[in-house]
XYZ file of C-alpha atoms in Angstrom:
737
model
C -0.170 -0.166 0.019
C 1.528 3.161 -0.437
C 2.620 5.485 2.738
C 0.891 8.265 1.418
C -3.118 6.311 1.563
C -1.600 3.950 4.777
C -0.782 7.122 7.120
C -4.747 8.690 7.016
C -5.935 4.766 7.707
C -6.980 3.354 11.192
C -5.851 -0.148 12.040
C -8.667 -1.349 10.652
C -8.545 0.516 7.476
C -5.690 -0.481 6.359
C -6.198 -3.686 6.886
C -9.199 -3.505 4.781
C -7.357 -1.770 2.205
C -4.137 -4.362 2.366
C -2.889 -5.592 -0.648
C -4.453 -8.954 -1.065
C -0.684 -9.913 -3.196
C 0.417 -9.082 1.035
C -1.866 -11.828 1.889
C -2.535 -14.886 -0.228
C 0.480 -13.869 -2.582
C 0.855 -12.008 -6.201
C -0.581 -15.434 -7.962
C -3.666 -15.450 -6.499
C -4.116 -11.759 -6.060
C -3.965 -11.922 -9.423
C -6.940 -14.388 -9.914
C -8.947 -12.134 -7.730
C -8.616 -9.535 -10.810
C -10.898 -11.061 -12.764
C -13.352 -10.327 -10.104
C -12.131 -6.995 -9.585
C -10.512 -7.576 -6.247
C -7.733 -6.344 -4.563
C -7.874 -5.618 -1.684
C -8.861 -7.468 1.574
C -11.873 -5.552 2.466
C -12.893 -6.616 -1.046
C -12.018 -10.367 -0.883
C -13.901 -9.650 2.527
C -17.351 -8.360 0.772
C -17.522 -10.547 -2.310
C -20.064 -12.800 0.111
C -22.001 -15.423 -1.331
C -25.197 -15.022 -3.417
C -26.682 -17.899 -1.641
C -26.193 -20.846 1.309
C -26.744 -24.734 0.094
C -27.441 -27.204 2.566
C -27.064 -31.008 2.294
C -30.542 -31.933 1.910
C -32.336 -29.861 -0.435
C -32.292 -30.797 -4.334
C -31.236 -28.613 -7.684
C -33.881 -28.281 -10.704
C -31.476 -29.787 -12.928
C -34.431 -29.128 -16.202
C -32.476 -25.088 -16.059
C -29.095 -26.010 -16.426
C -27.925 -24.299 -19.669
C -24.350 -24.605 -20.960
C -21.765 -22.630 -20.675
C -22.640 -21.843 -17.267
C -21.144 -21.681 -14.058
C -23.362 -23.491 -11.278
C -22.994 -25.204 -7.672
C -26.261 -27.622 -7.678
C -26.893 -30.372 -5.414
C -28.362 -34.438 -6.568
C -28.627 -37.116 -6.120
C -25.935 -40.091 -7.817
C -28.935 -42.207 -10.003
C -26.171 -44.630 -11.503
C -22.306 -44.880 -11.670
C -20.065 -46.650 -14.449
C -16.099 -46.701 -14.910
C -14.360 -47.932 -18.617
C -10.895 -48.001 -19.560
C -9.363 -45.702 -22.090
C -7.590 -46.957 -24.985
C -3.860 -46.282 -24.955
C -0.822 -45.489 -22.635
C -1.505 -45.166 -19.085
C -3.897 -46.862 -17.128
C -6.522 -44.392 -17.391
C -10.740 -44.798 -16.994
C -13.290 -42.218 -17.469
C -16.067 -43.046 -14.827
C -19.570 -41.891 -15.195
C -22.405 -40.629 -12.798
C -26.356 -40.098 -13.838
C -27.709 -37.332 -11.307
C -31.185 -36.714 -10.730
C -33.034 -33.649 -8.684
C -36.507 -36.747 -8.844
C -37.196 -35.331 -12.367
C -34.918 -34.940 -14.349
C -31.336 -36.219 -15.500
C -27.707 -35.174 -15.672
C -24.482 -36.887 -17.325
C -21.204 -35.398 -14.826
C -17.564 -37.463 -16.226
C -14.537 -37.698 -14.804
C -10.829 -38.766 -16.622
C -7.719 -40.606 -14.637
C -5.694 -43.060 -13.433
C -7.845 -46.257 -12.846
C -6.140 -46.174 -9.107
C -8.054 -42.408 -8.893
C -10.966 -43.546 -10.718
C -11.870 -46.148 -8.055
C -11.109 -43.320 -4.938
C -13.457 -41.572 -6.647
C -15.847 -44.257 -6.889
C -15.708 -45.013 -3.155
C -17.347 -41.418 -3.088
C -19.980 -41.956 -5.303
C -22.083 -44.652 -4.648
C -26.079 -45.339 -5.374
C -28.101 -42.878 -3.934
C -25.540 -40.427 -2.427
C -26.665 -36.889 -2.379
C -23.980 -33.817 -3.082
C -23.075 -30.926 -4.312
C -21.055 -30.706 -7.339
C -19.483 -27.260 -8.425
C -18.676 -26.533 -12.710
C -18.953 -25.187 -15.831
C -22.430 -26.823 -17.381
C -20.923 -27.942 -21.208
C -23.031 -30.227 -24.155
C -23.198 -33.314 -25.186
C -24.955 -35.286 -28.274
C -26.572 -31.442 -27.646
C -27.754 -32.811 -23.790
C -26.540 -30.698 -20.886
C -23.539 -32.502 -18.900
C -21.137 -31.952 -16.653
C -16.569 -32.428 -16.310
C -14.855 -33.058 -13.805
C -17.141 -30.793 -11.375
C -15.329 -30.170 -8.043
C -17.518 -31.789 -6.036
C -18.204 -32.836 -1.700
C -20.569 -35.492 -0.248
C -23.533 -36.037 2.319
C -24.723 -38.303 4.099
C -28.905 -38.151 5.118
C -28.284 -35.674 7.408
C -26.246 -33.317 5.174
C -23.049 -34.657 7.499
C -20.181 -34.780 4.640
C -18.893 -38.068 3.856
C -15.688 -38.980 2.277
C -12.381 -37.156 2.989
C -12.802 -33.252 2.041
C -9.668 -32.199 0.268
C -8.222 -28.863 -0.404
C -9.854 -29.116 -4.033
C -13.132 -30.017 -2.913
C -13.934 -28.818 -0.220
C -12.300 -27.554 3.233
C -14.091 -28.977 5.853
C -14.678 -25.009 7.844
C -16.609 -23.903 4.951
C -19.144 -26.079 6.007
C -20.612 -25.032 9.195
C -24.173 -26.199 10.580
C -25.361 -27.834 7.363
C -23.972 -24.297 5.678
C -21.892 -24.684 1.956
C -21.629 -20.679 0.890
C -21.718 -20.710 -3.151
C -19.339 -17.778 -4.165
C -19.652 -15.892 -7.154
C -16.429 -17.769 -8.901
C -14.625 -18.132 -12.054
C -13.486 -21.342 -13.617
C -9.576 -20.821 -12.235
C -11.067 -19.341 -8.274
C -14.013 -22.237 -7.571
C -16.304 -21.468 -4.724
C -14.032 -23.401 -3.258
C -11.060 -21.544 -3.242
C -12.646 -17.823 -2.600
C -13.854 -19.561 1.147
C -10.754 -20.686 1.488
C -9.216 -17.279 0.997
C -11.246 -15.037 2.693
C -10.970 -17.439 5.933
C -7.503 -16.734 5.809
C -8.261 -13.107 5.100
C -10.055 -13.106 8.285
C -7.790 -15.574 10.428
C -4.259 -12.853 9.515
C -6.800 -8.903 10.646
C -7.872 -10.655 14.168
C -10.312 -8.965 15.893
C -10.453 -4.923 14.800
C -12.006 -2.395 15.796
C -15.821 -1.218 13.841
C -15.574 1.991 11.493
C -19.149 2.885 12.955
C -19.371 4.830 15.733
C -21.384 2.810 18.705
C -24.477 5.530 18.700
C -24.766 4.100 14.855
C -25.269 0.726 15.003
C -27.293 0.718 18.088
C -29.873 3.572 16.277
C -29.588 1.039 12.534
C -29.630 -2.316 14.755
C -26.084 -3.140 13.759
C -23.930 -5.646 14.463
C -20.401 -5.443 14.454
C -18.732 -5.172 11.200
C -15.999 -7.823 11.833
C -18.867 -10.447 13.442
C -20.916 -10.415 10.149
C -17.455 -11.057 8.364
C -17.200 -13.943 10.625
C -20.654 -14.601 10.308
C -21.515 -13.893 7.158
C -18.386 -16.339 4.778
C -18.798 -18.659 7.843
C -22.446 -18.903 8.482
C -24.320 -20.959 11.636
C -27.636 -20.927 10.220
C -29.708 -19.164 7.621
C -31.205 -16.471 9.035
C -26.984 -15.326 10.777
C -26.166 -15.042 7.579
C -28.570 -12.666 6.171
C -27.711 -10.670 9.046
C -24.380 -10.378 8.830
C -25.211 -9.641 5.167
C -26.963 -6.758 5.758
C -24.806 -5.368 8.141
C -22.247 -5.000 4.579
C -24.959 -3.260 2.778
C -25.008 -0.880 5.482
C -21.808 -0.272 5.370
C -21.722 0.441 1.615
C -25.129 2.781 2.084
C -22.738 5.087 5.138
C -20.006 4.812 3.398
C -20.940 6.198 0.098
C -23.605 8.833 2.396
C -20.809 10.148 4.757
C -19.148 10.221 0.942
C -21.322 12.748 -0.180
C -22.257 14.244 3.382
C -18.683 15.810 3.448
C -18.853 16.689 -0.517
C -21.853 18.988 0.826
C -20.213 20.060 4.078
C -17.107 21.375 1.884
C -19.529 22.626 -0.914
C -21.571 24.760 1.748
C -17.611 26.096 2.921
C -15.950 27.357 -0.264
C -16.359 30.635 -2.430
C -17.916 30.951 -5.830
C -18.123 34.147 -8.387
C -21.442 35.968 -7.489
C -23.611 36.450 -10.514
C -26.528 38.112 -9.953
C -28.244 38.902 -13.152
C -27.928 42.241 -15.814
C -31.433 43.505 -16.957
C -29.558 44.474 -19.845
C -27.108 42.647 -20.214
C -26.355 39.488 -22.908
C -28.809 37.352 -21.977
C -31.322 39.911 -21.922
C -30.801 41.093 -25.761
C -31.177 36.652 -25.881
C -34.492 36.380 -24.490
C -35.717 39.545 -26.587
C -34.926 37.632 -29.579
C -35.505 34.581 -28.677
C -37.315 32.649 -31.409
C -39.512 30.798 -29.134
C -41.230 31.063 -25.964
C -39.727 27.836 -22.333
C -42.117 25.845 -20.716
C -43.100 25.967 -17.549
C -40.659 23.809 -17.146
C -37.669 25.636 -18.111
C -38.720 29.082 -16.203
C -40.150 27.502 -13.141
C -35.944 26.158 -13.237
C -34.422 28.988 -14.500
C -35.698 30.621 -12.022
C -34.091 28.732 -9.262
C -30.385 28.054 -11.328
C -30.958 32.477 -11.586
C -31.081 32.176 -7.581
C -28.361 29.876 -6.865
C -25.486 32.204 -9.269
C -27.114 35.160 -7.920
C -24.951 33.922 -4.903
C -21.538 33.515 -3.659
C -21.834 29.065 -2.446
C -21.209 27.487 -5.536
C -24.250 26.078 -6.486
C -24.617 22.225 -7.425
C -27.077 21.029 -9.137
C -28.359 17.926 -11.686
C -31.232 19.198 -14.262
C -32.332 15.332 -15.107
C -35.062 15.612 -17.896
C -36.749 14.085 -20.708
C -35.263 13.721 -24.313
C -35.603 17.048 -25.643
C -37.454 19.156 -22.844
C -35.048 21.683 -23.637
C -31.482 21.422 -21.521
C -29.591 22.618 -23.062
C -31.475 25.872 -23.718
C -31.277 26.001 -19.318
C -27.899 26.091 -19.846
C -27.342 28.340 -21.810
C -29.327 30.700 -19.634
C -27.580 30.204 -16.884
C -24.347 30.279 -19.453
C -24.607 34.140 -20.111
C -25.566 35.071 -16.930
C -22.706 33.803 -15.324
C -20.739 35.696 -18.814
C -22.719 39.044 -18.076
C -21.071 38.400 -14.712
C -17.434 39.241 -16.234
C -16.995 35.497 -15.738
C -16.598 32.242 -18.008
C -19.456 29.639 -19.136
C -18.028 25.637 -19.919
C -19.991 23.208 -21.481
C -18.690 19.741 -21.196
C -19.761 17.097 -22.829
C -18.961 13.533 -23.057
C -17.649 13.256 -27.427
C -16.741 15.631 -30.354
C -19.661 14.585 -32.044
C -21.821 16.360 -28.559
C -19.447 18.712 -28.832
C -19.679 19.700 -32.231
C -23.082 19.798 -32.382
C -23.657 21.524 -28.692
C -20.615 24.726 -30.673
C -23.033 24.336 -33.996
C -25.959 24.835 -31.717
C -24.933 27.396 -29.064
C -23.778 29.864 -31.975
C -27.076 28.938 -33.678
C -28.817 30.503 -31.384
C -26.437 33.313 -30.235
C -26.316 34.744 -34.005
C -24.817 38.472 -33.813
C -24.380 37.628 -29.279
C -21.867 34.778 -29.969
C -19.727 37.152 -32.841
C -17.164 38.566 -29.859
C -15.907 41.738 -29.391
C -15.698 42.452 -32.985
C -16.272 44.962 -35.517
C -20.511 45.214 -35.955
C -20.521 42.935 -33.349
C -23.229 43.472 -30.681
C -22.659 45.304 -27.442
C -22.486 42.596 -25.022
C -21.415 40.102 -27.633
C -18.650 37.098 -26.158
C -16.547 35.215 -27.983
C -17.403 30.841 -27.687
C -14.714 28.451 -27.971
C -14.648 25.000 -29.228
C -11.891 22.504 -27.825
C -11.371 18.915 -28.875
C -8.985 16.297 -28.344
C -8.601 15.833 -32.007
C -7.983 19.760 -33.502
C -4.668 20.247 -34.673
C -2.026 22.191 -33.541
C -3.301 26.208 -35.069
C -6.820 25.805 -34.015
C -6.235 23.859 -31.011
C -3.439 27.070 -30.033
C -6.194 30.101 -31.167
C -8.525 27.763 -29.081
C -7.326 27.943 -25.315
C -4.571 32.060 -26.318
C -9.031 32.686 -26.636
C -10.246 31.039 -23.386
C -6.621 32.488 -21.465
C -7.269 36.047 -22.333
C -11.398 35.828 -21.734
C -12.030 36.404 -25.737
C -13.893 33.086 -25.046
C -16.543 33.863 -22.228
C -18.398 30.588 -23.132
C -15.699 27.295 -23.917
C -17.552 23.757 -24.947
C -15.472 21.156 -25.013
C -15.069 17.236 -24.288
C -11.797 15.451 -21.882
C -9.522 17.236 -24.038
C -10.404 20.365 -21.289
C -9.480 17.883 -17.801
C -5.644 17.740 -18.407
C -4.431 20.360 -16.867
C -2.904 22.212 -19.947
C -5.860 24.555 -20.513
C -5.759 27.883 -18.456
C -8.727 29.863 -18.031
C -9.092 33.887 -17.384
C -12.066 33.073 -14.498
C -14.183 29.827 -14.765
C -17.406 30.871 -12.989
C -20.045 28.034 -14.072
C -19.009 24.396 -15.300
C -21.803 22.533 -16.783
C -21.972 18.922 -17.793
C -23.827 17.296 -20.498
C -24.706 13.243 -20.005
C -23.319 12.535 -15.905
C -23.752 9.031 -16.648
C -19.510 9.898 -19.553
C -18.145 11.234 -16.090
C -17.755 10.375 -13.091
C -18.375 12.735 -9.607
C -13.896 12.870 -9.643
C -14.037 14.184 -13.630
C -16.374 16.882 -12.303
C -14.524 17.603 -9.926
C -11.129 19.003 -12.313
C -12.514 22.421 -12.715
C -14.929 22.682 -9.373
C -11.404 21.698 -7.164
C -9.561 25.314 -8.014
C -7.742 26.114 -5.265
C -9.564 29.798 -4.751
C -12.813 30.322 -5.642
C -15.171 27.359 -7.321
C -16.804 27.567 -10.126
C -21.366 26.855 -9.976
C -21.507 24.026 -11.434
C -24.727 22.332 -13.163
C -25.004 18.314 -14.305
C -27.215 17.448 -17.223
C -28.597 13.820 -17.362
C -30.932 12.936 -20.251
C -31.149 10.049 -18.534
C -33.953 9.525 -16.116
C -32.853 9.141 -12.664
C -35.545 7.080 -9.791
C -35.483 8.795 -5.837
C -32.757 6.387 -4.809
C -30.823 6.630 -7.642
C -29.818 10.109 -7.716
C -29.509 10.196 -3.966
C -26.807 7.901 -4.185
C -24.734 8.849 -7.517
C -26.216 12.314 -7.242
C -25.987 13.086 -3.378
C -23.862 16.202 -3.473
C -25.690 17.413 -6.322
C -29.444 19.627 -5.744
C -31.751 17.775 -8.499
C -33.977 19.485 -10.424
C -36.432 17.828 -13.221
C -37.456 18.729 -16.968
C -40.919 16.409 -17.672
C -42.600 18.955 -19.947
C -41.692 18.706 -23.748
C -41.888 21.664 -25.632
C -45.035 22.523 -27.736
C -45.164 20.956 -31.139
C -43.078 17.972 -30.289
C -44.013 15.498 -32.319
C -45.318 11.831 -31.987
C -42.441 8.922 -31.817
C -43.674 5.040 -32.656
C -42.323 2.354 -31.635
C -42.104 -0.914 -33.330
C -40.247 -4.113 -32.852
C -39.441 -6.393 -35.542
C -39.218 -9.735 -35.216
C -36.837 -11.052 -37.479
C -37.022 -14.364 -35.571
C -40.190 -15.390 -36.405
C -40.821 -12.561 -39.446
C -37.451 -11.905 -40.804
C -39.773 -10.494 -44.318
C -40.908 -7.940 -41.567
C -36.874 -6.260 -42.441
C -37.780 -6.664 -46.128
C -40.522 -3.980 -45.073
C -38.942 -1.480 -43.127
C -36.553 -0.537 -45.361
C -39.406 -0.416 -48.406
C -40.433 1.297 -45.110
C -36.910 3.544 -45.368
C -37.773 4.982 -48.783
C -40.705 6.003 -48.297
C -39.460 8.263 -45.757
C -36.805 9.326 -48.163
C -39.759 10.046 -50.821
C -41.512 12.047 -48.556
C -38.635 14.469 -48.354
C -37.573 13.173 -44.461
C -34.334 11.030 -43.558
C -33.516 8.353 -41.674
C -30.406 6.727 -38.933
C -30.284 4.021 -39.578
C -28.278 2.174 -35.611
C -25.697 -0.517 -35.460
C -23.780 -1.920 -32.725
C -20.294 -2.484 -34.420
C -18.479 -0.657 -37.092
C -16.872 -3.938 -38.630
C -15.719 -7.336 -38.395
C -12.830 -7.026 -36.094
C -14.663 -5.030 -33.191
C -15.378 -7.023 -30.589
C -18.796 -8.664 -30.433
C -21.642 -8.074 -27.489
C -22.982 -10.507 -29.033
C -22.692 -13.818 -26.547
C -21.474 -17.230 -27.793
C -24.997 -18.694 -28.354
C -26.060 -15.471 -30.720
C -24.992 -14.590 -34.294
C -22.494 -11.676 -35.086
C -24.212 -8.067 -34.186
C -24.676 -5.929 -37.325
C -21.886 -3.548 -38.872
C -21.893 -0.042 -40.697
C -19.471 -1.717 -43.026
C -21.776 -4.512 -43.492
C -24.755 -2.608 -43.622
C -23.759 0.057 -45.278
C -22.376 -2.482 -48.585
C -25.772 -4.319 -48.142
C -28.337 -1.221 -48.280
C -26.466 0.133 -50.583
C -26.627 -2.886 -53.598
C -29.985 -3.476 -52.879
C -33.208 -1.867 -50.909
C -31.890 1.804 -50.526
C -30.026 1.963 -53.214
C -29.891 4.929 -55.712
C -30.431 7.193 -52.168
C -27.400 9.581 -50.803
C -26.340 7.173 -47.723
C -22.889 7.443 -45.565
C -21.849 5.443 -42.936
C -20.520 7.805 -39.269
C -18.791 6.175 -36.427
C -15.906 6.678 -34.014
C -13.077 5.797 -36.257
C -13.622 8.508 -38.497
C -10.868 11.834 -38.592
C -12.665 14.887 -37.505
C -12.726 16.626 -40.185
C -14.247 12.945 -41.815
C -16.700 12.933 -39.468
C -18.048 16.586 -39.303
C -18.515 17.045 -43.037
C -20.558 13.744 -43.094
C -22.174 15.388 -40.519
C -22.783 18.468 -41.652
C -23.336 17.736 -45.417
C -26.550 14.816 -42.839
C -27.694 18.704 -41.175
C -28.130 19.872 -44.611
C -30.447 17.355 -46.087
C -27.446 16.045 -48.894
C -27.374 12.725 -47.050
C -31.039 10.591 -46.497
C -29.880 7.969 -44.646
C -27.309 7.728 -41.805
C -25.796 4.569 -41.374
C -24.366 4.897 -37.568
C -22.876 3.632 -33.888
C -24.185 4.912 -31.057
C -22.525 8.199 -31.981
C -25.457 9.735 -32.322
C -27.234 8.923 -29.371
C -26.990 12.520 -27.658
C -27.189 15.684 -28.309
C -27.378 15.408 -32.100
C -30.864 17.388 -33.764
C -32.294 17.269 -36.514
C -35.978 17.650 -37.309
C -36.131 16.448 -40.596
C -35.109 13.371 -38.706
C -38.335 11.635 -39.240
C -37.622 7.467 -39.064
C -34.693 5.523 -36.914
C -33.487 1.625 -37.544
C -31.601 0.201 -34.917
C -29.802 -3.182 -35.747
C -29.517 -5.854 -33.226
C -31.811 -3.757 -30.980
C -31.111 -6.352 -27.439
C -27.292 -5.403 -27.866
C -27.926 -2.250 -26.476
C -28.986 -1.305 -23.218
C -32.717 0.264 -22.312
C -31.516 3.866 -21.837
C -29.526 3.390 -24.737
C -32.563 2.845 -26.944
C -34.796 5.752 -25.302
C -31.569 8.182 -26.385
C -31.392 7.375 -29.497
C -34.685 7.779 -30.314
C -34.820 10.805 -29.220
C -32.660 11.785 -31.961
C -36.317 11.932 -34.237
C -39.375 13.299 -33.705
C -37.694 16.521 -33.186
C -39.743 18.492 -34.848
C -42.522 18.819 -36.033
C -42.881 15.635 -38.356
C -44.240 12.447 -36.200
C -40.961 9.416 -36.061
C -40.966 6.338 -36.468
C -38.066 3.791 -34.474
C -38.068 0.218 -35.179
C -36.494 -1.807 -33.352
C -34.510 -5.669 -34.468
C -34.808 -8.117 -33.016
C -34.276 -12.079 -32.886
C -34.863 -11.447 -28.678
C -37.710 -14.636 -28.195
C -40.201 -13.725 -26.697
C -40.478 -14.357 -23.661
C -37.425 -13.638 -22.360
C -35.460 -10.825 -20.612
C -33.943 -9.510 -23.120
C -37.010 -9.407 -25.070
C -39.197 -7.220 -22.785
C -36.906 -5.060 -22.099
C -37.003 -4.077 -25.544
C -41.235 -4.464 -25.768
C -41.075 -2.075 -23.072
C -39.248 0.005 -24.749
C -41.827 -0.211 -27.354
C -44.515 0.485 -25.102
C -43.586 3.587 -23.302
C -41.871 6.889 -24.374
C -41.450 7.860 -20.336
C -37.810 7.662 -19.591
C -38.798 7.976 -15.659
C -40.267 4.426 -16.022
C -37.670 3.079 -18.274
C -34.827 4.234 -15.989
C -35.915 1.773 -13.010
C -35.715 -0.777 -15.442
C -33.234 -0.278 -16.956
C -31.451 -0.054 -13.559
C -32.977 -3.806 -12.356
C -31.239 -4.408 -14.964
C -27.786 -3.761 -14.537
C -24.971 -2.525 -12.091
C -24.638 0.817 -10.727
C -21.516 1.408 -11.571
C -18.508 3.765 -9.581
C -21.331 6.358 -8.452
C -18.016 7.878 -6.483
C -15.204 7.886 -9.576
C -14.940 7.531 -13.588
C -16.165 4.288 -14.465
C -20.398 4.177 -15.213
C -19.715 1.186 -16.681
C -20.936 -0.916 -13.783
C -18.432 -3.442 -12.175
C -15.284 -1.683 -10.936
C -18.001 0.190 -7.708
C -17.598 1.115 -4.222
C -21.372 -0.273 -4.697
C -21.098 -4.444 -4.323
C -23.998 -5.898 -2.362
C -26.151 -2.237 -1.992
C -28.332 -1.988 -5.716
C -30.168 1.091 -4.735
C -33.986 0.556 -6.437
C -33.438 -2.849 -3.974
C -32.070 -1.044 -0.847
C -33.889 1.762 -1.055
C -35.121 2.446 2.122
C -31.931 1.532 3.102
C -30.152 4.313 1.627
C -32.910 6.693 2.497
C -31.488 6.193 6.139
C -28.147 5.592 6.136
C -28.310 9.376 4.905
C -30.325 11.180 7.613
C -27.155 8.566 9.543
C -24.995 9.920 7.722
C -25.895 13.992 7.494
C -26.028 12.948 11.925
C -23.178 11.749 12.697
C -21.713 14.761 9.953
C -23.326 16.885 12.375
C -22.147 15.076 16.143
C -18.273 14.741 14.928
C -16.526 15.566 11.595
C -14.233 14.963 12.847
C -14.608 11.592 14.017
C -11.161 9.469 12.649
C -13.669 6.241 11.586
C -15.646 9.623 10.029
C -12.734 10.831 8.336
C -10.673 7.421 7.540
C -14.286 6.290 5.933
C -14.572 9.685 2.727
C -10.946 8.991 3.317
C -10.852 5.644 2.191
C -14.244 5.863 -0.390
C -12.613 8.578 -1.937
C -9.124 7.205 -2.284
C -11.004 3.878 -4.230
C -12.736 6.970 -7.294
C -9.560 8.565 -6.945
C -8.521 5.166 -7.743
C -10.201 4.313 -10.753
C -9.612 7.905 -12.117
C -6.168 7.127 -12.675
C -7.348 4.102 -14.288
C -9.253 5.364 -16.569
C -6.446 7.684 -18.017
């Protein structure tokens, strides 16, 4: 562990953050890295997903080839056969049964080893078998599973060696089954957890006594012992609940500390001016703000007027007008002599924002040039792929203050950009950035800029409290007047292959009517990693779909491809031609997922829609129906009705309520690293907390966290918990590069 890190950790936290290699050795620690486990605490929080007793039975009819399983079954038959060839080798065949279905199991080995195994597997004996389900003659089977056998009372019989199961993982008839890998079977994980607990010994608790008593929680180290070595199902469940509370409280204490720090900082006060650039913009704005935009605008304006940094999340449906609200906030800051930054996750979105804001401002965005309006300001765009001359021009105008509005990507976070007087940071699509990444711009040594975070992914309240606990939340639910409806239809090519031909015919009809069409594919070409699973056909690529359409169903139509591998100039040229209507069909990856605004685009075909998440599908669909023309979104899939995948796609087709879809989306994926940079869902401080399932715990944890920080803000345990949690987030940010 880094000496700087260990300096601020007390003994208990130091033990939890001890590198696994120090405890288990480098080789074993490397194997755990595939489970995103690198410290003793992460291993202790890697708890069994369920517990088995030696007397229950698994439903064998539900087994699927490729799954890692731990099953309990009876031995129906045992046979052994010699294997021809050198060496005295034999094949041992078992038939397992649950009383209804059967499963073949095969072992290979020396004759003496097979003889030893055969003594373990008497007819009607009962055992747990752990391994990967294979297939033989189109039937599931197990080959060389780990196993442990039981008598009728659920007690271990035979000799349990290291590979099969050590007796310490069997207490009072309960066996913990861990999320495992082929190189780390459940037995090995159990042995490693036992070793970590033995080396750690007795430790002080990480929570104060009064807090544990109020939440009725057992001591942390007792919970670790009980969850890995359970005496009964009830005590195991109580221990697991303590670990869930630990995660929830650690997250909420960290968020509370951030809110407390923010309240003690100063920000530039930016009160509205009656005669500035914002007033000029409002006077020439060609449309009327919705009621929601007006209300949120008033809230933001009041917070910008104060000397405490605004920290606000604005969530709203696709097309609800968040960008306009953000622009008006930026103009209010410019009126006060400060700069405003809009941080976008992709170059396409940054360029789109740049074009949109320039178009909205007109002469007001021309800068201090001859003939420009009195209150005009400059607009600068900065992205990573800009040539040296363009980048130098942009950074110069940012540094000397001639650019009041700055729009850019991660290039703004490099530390090589000097701002003249930064007053507001707007972060678009928050789920693409972590808290620490936002902090690069907002953690300045003197005054702290105000912060406005935008997201088109609606968020349930429990998620908002957890993911955005350092922000106040506003919502835009009302769509601007005149927005057309979008019909969404599932094109089931598995059951009706001919429906795809009709989809292309429908695309031709839209083009013939003077409209434009998006076609979205999961991949660029066959060399890109495929999101399809091993039992699915390869997913569609931009390259092959372009070739197929240009030579067949859409022959003769102006058609182009757009994806992330195009150089920036070509990418921009493709978008410019589509915006101008010169291209009528755009085949693209998800680079058009957010921000792209083409009112004339009325149709979208999403190929292999089952390869996308709910939020992605909802965001993609939001690219059409943005004007007064009705839209049509076709979700092409071969996912079978009744499957979870198909239910997800059907749900998107059934509603345009992003808040409803957000709950479904969150329920089907992990929450991601809410405190750091990663949002993908695996490297996360939340290993056990599920923000929908544990909403009540999260709410109570927030109240306890606020009480703790108000009662004793200098409690070493509290400071340790915040520092350790933020260290995890910073480590994730470093991994992100």
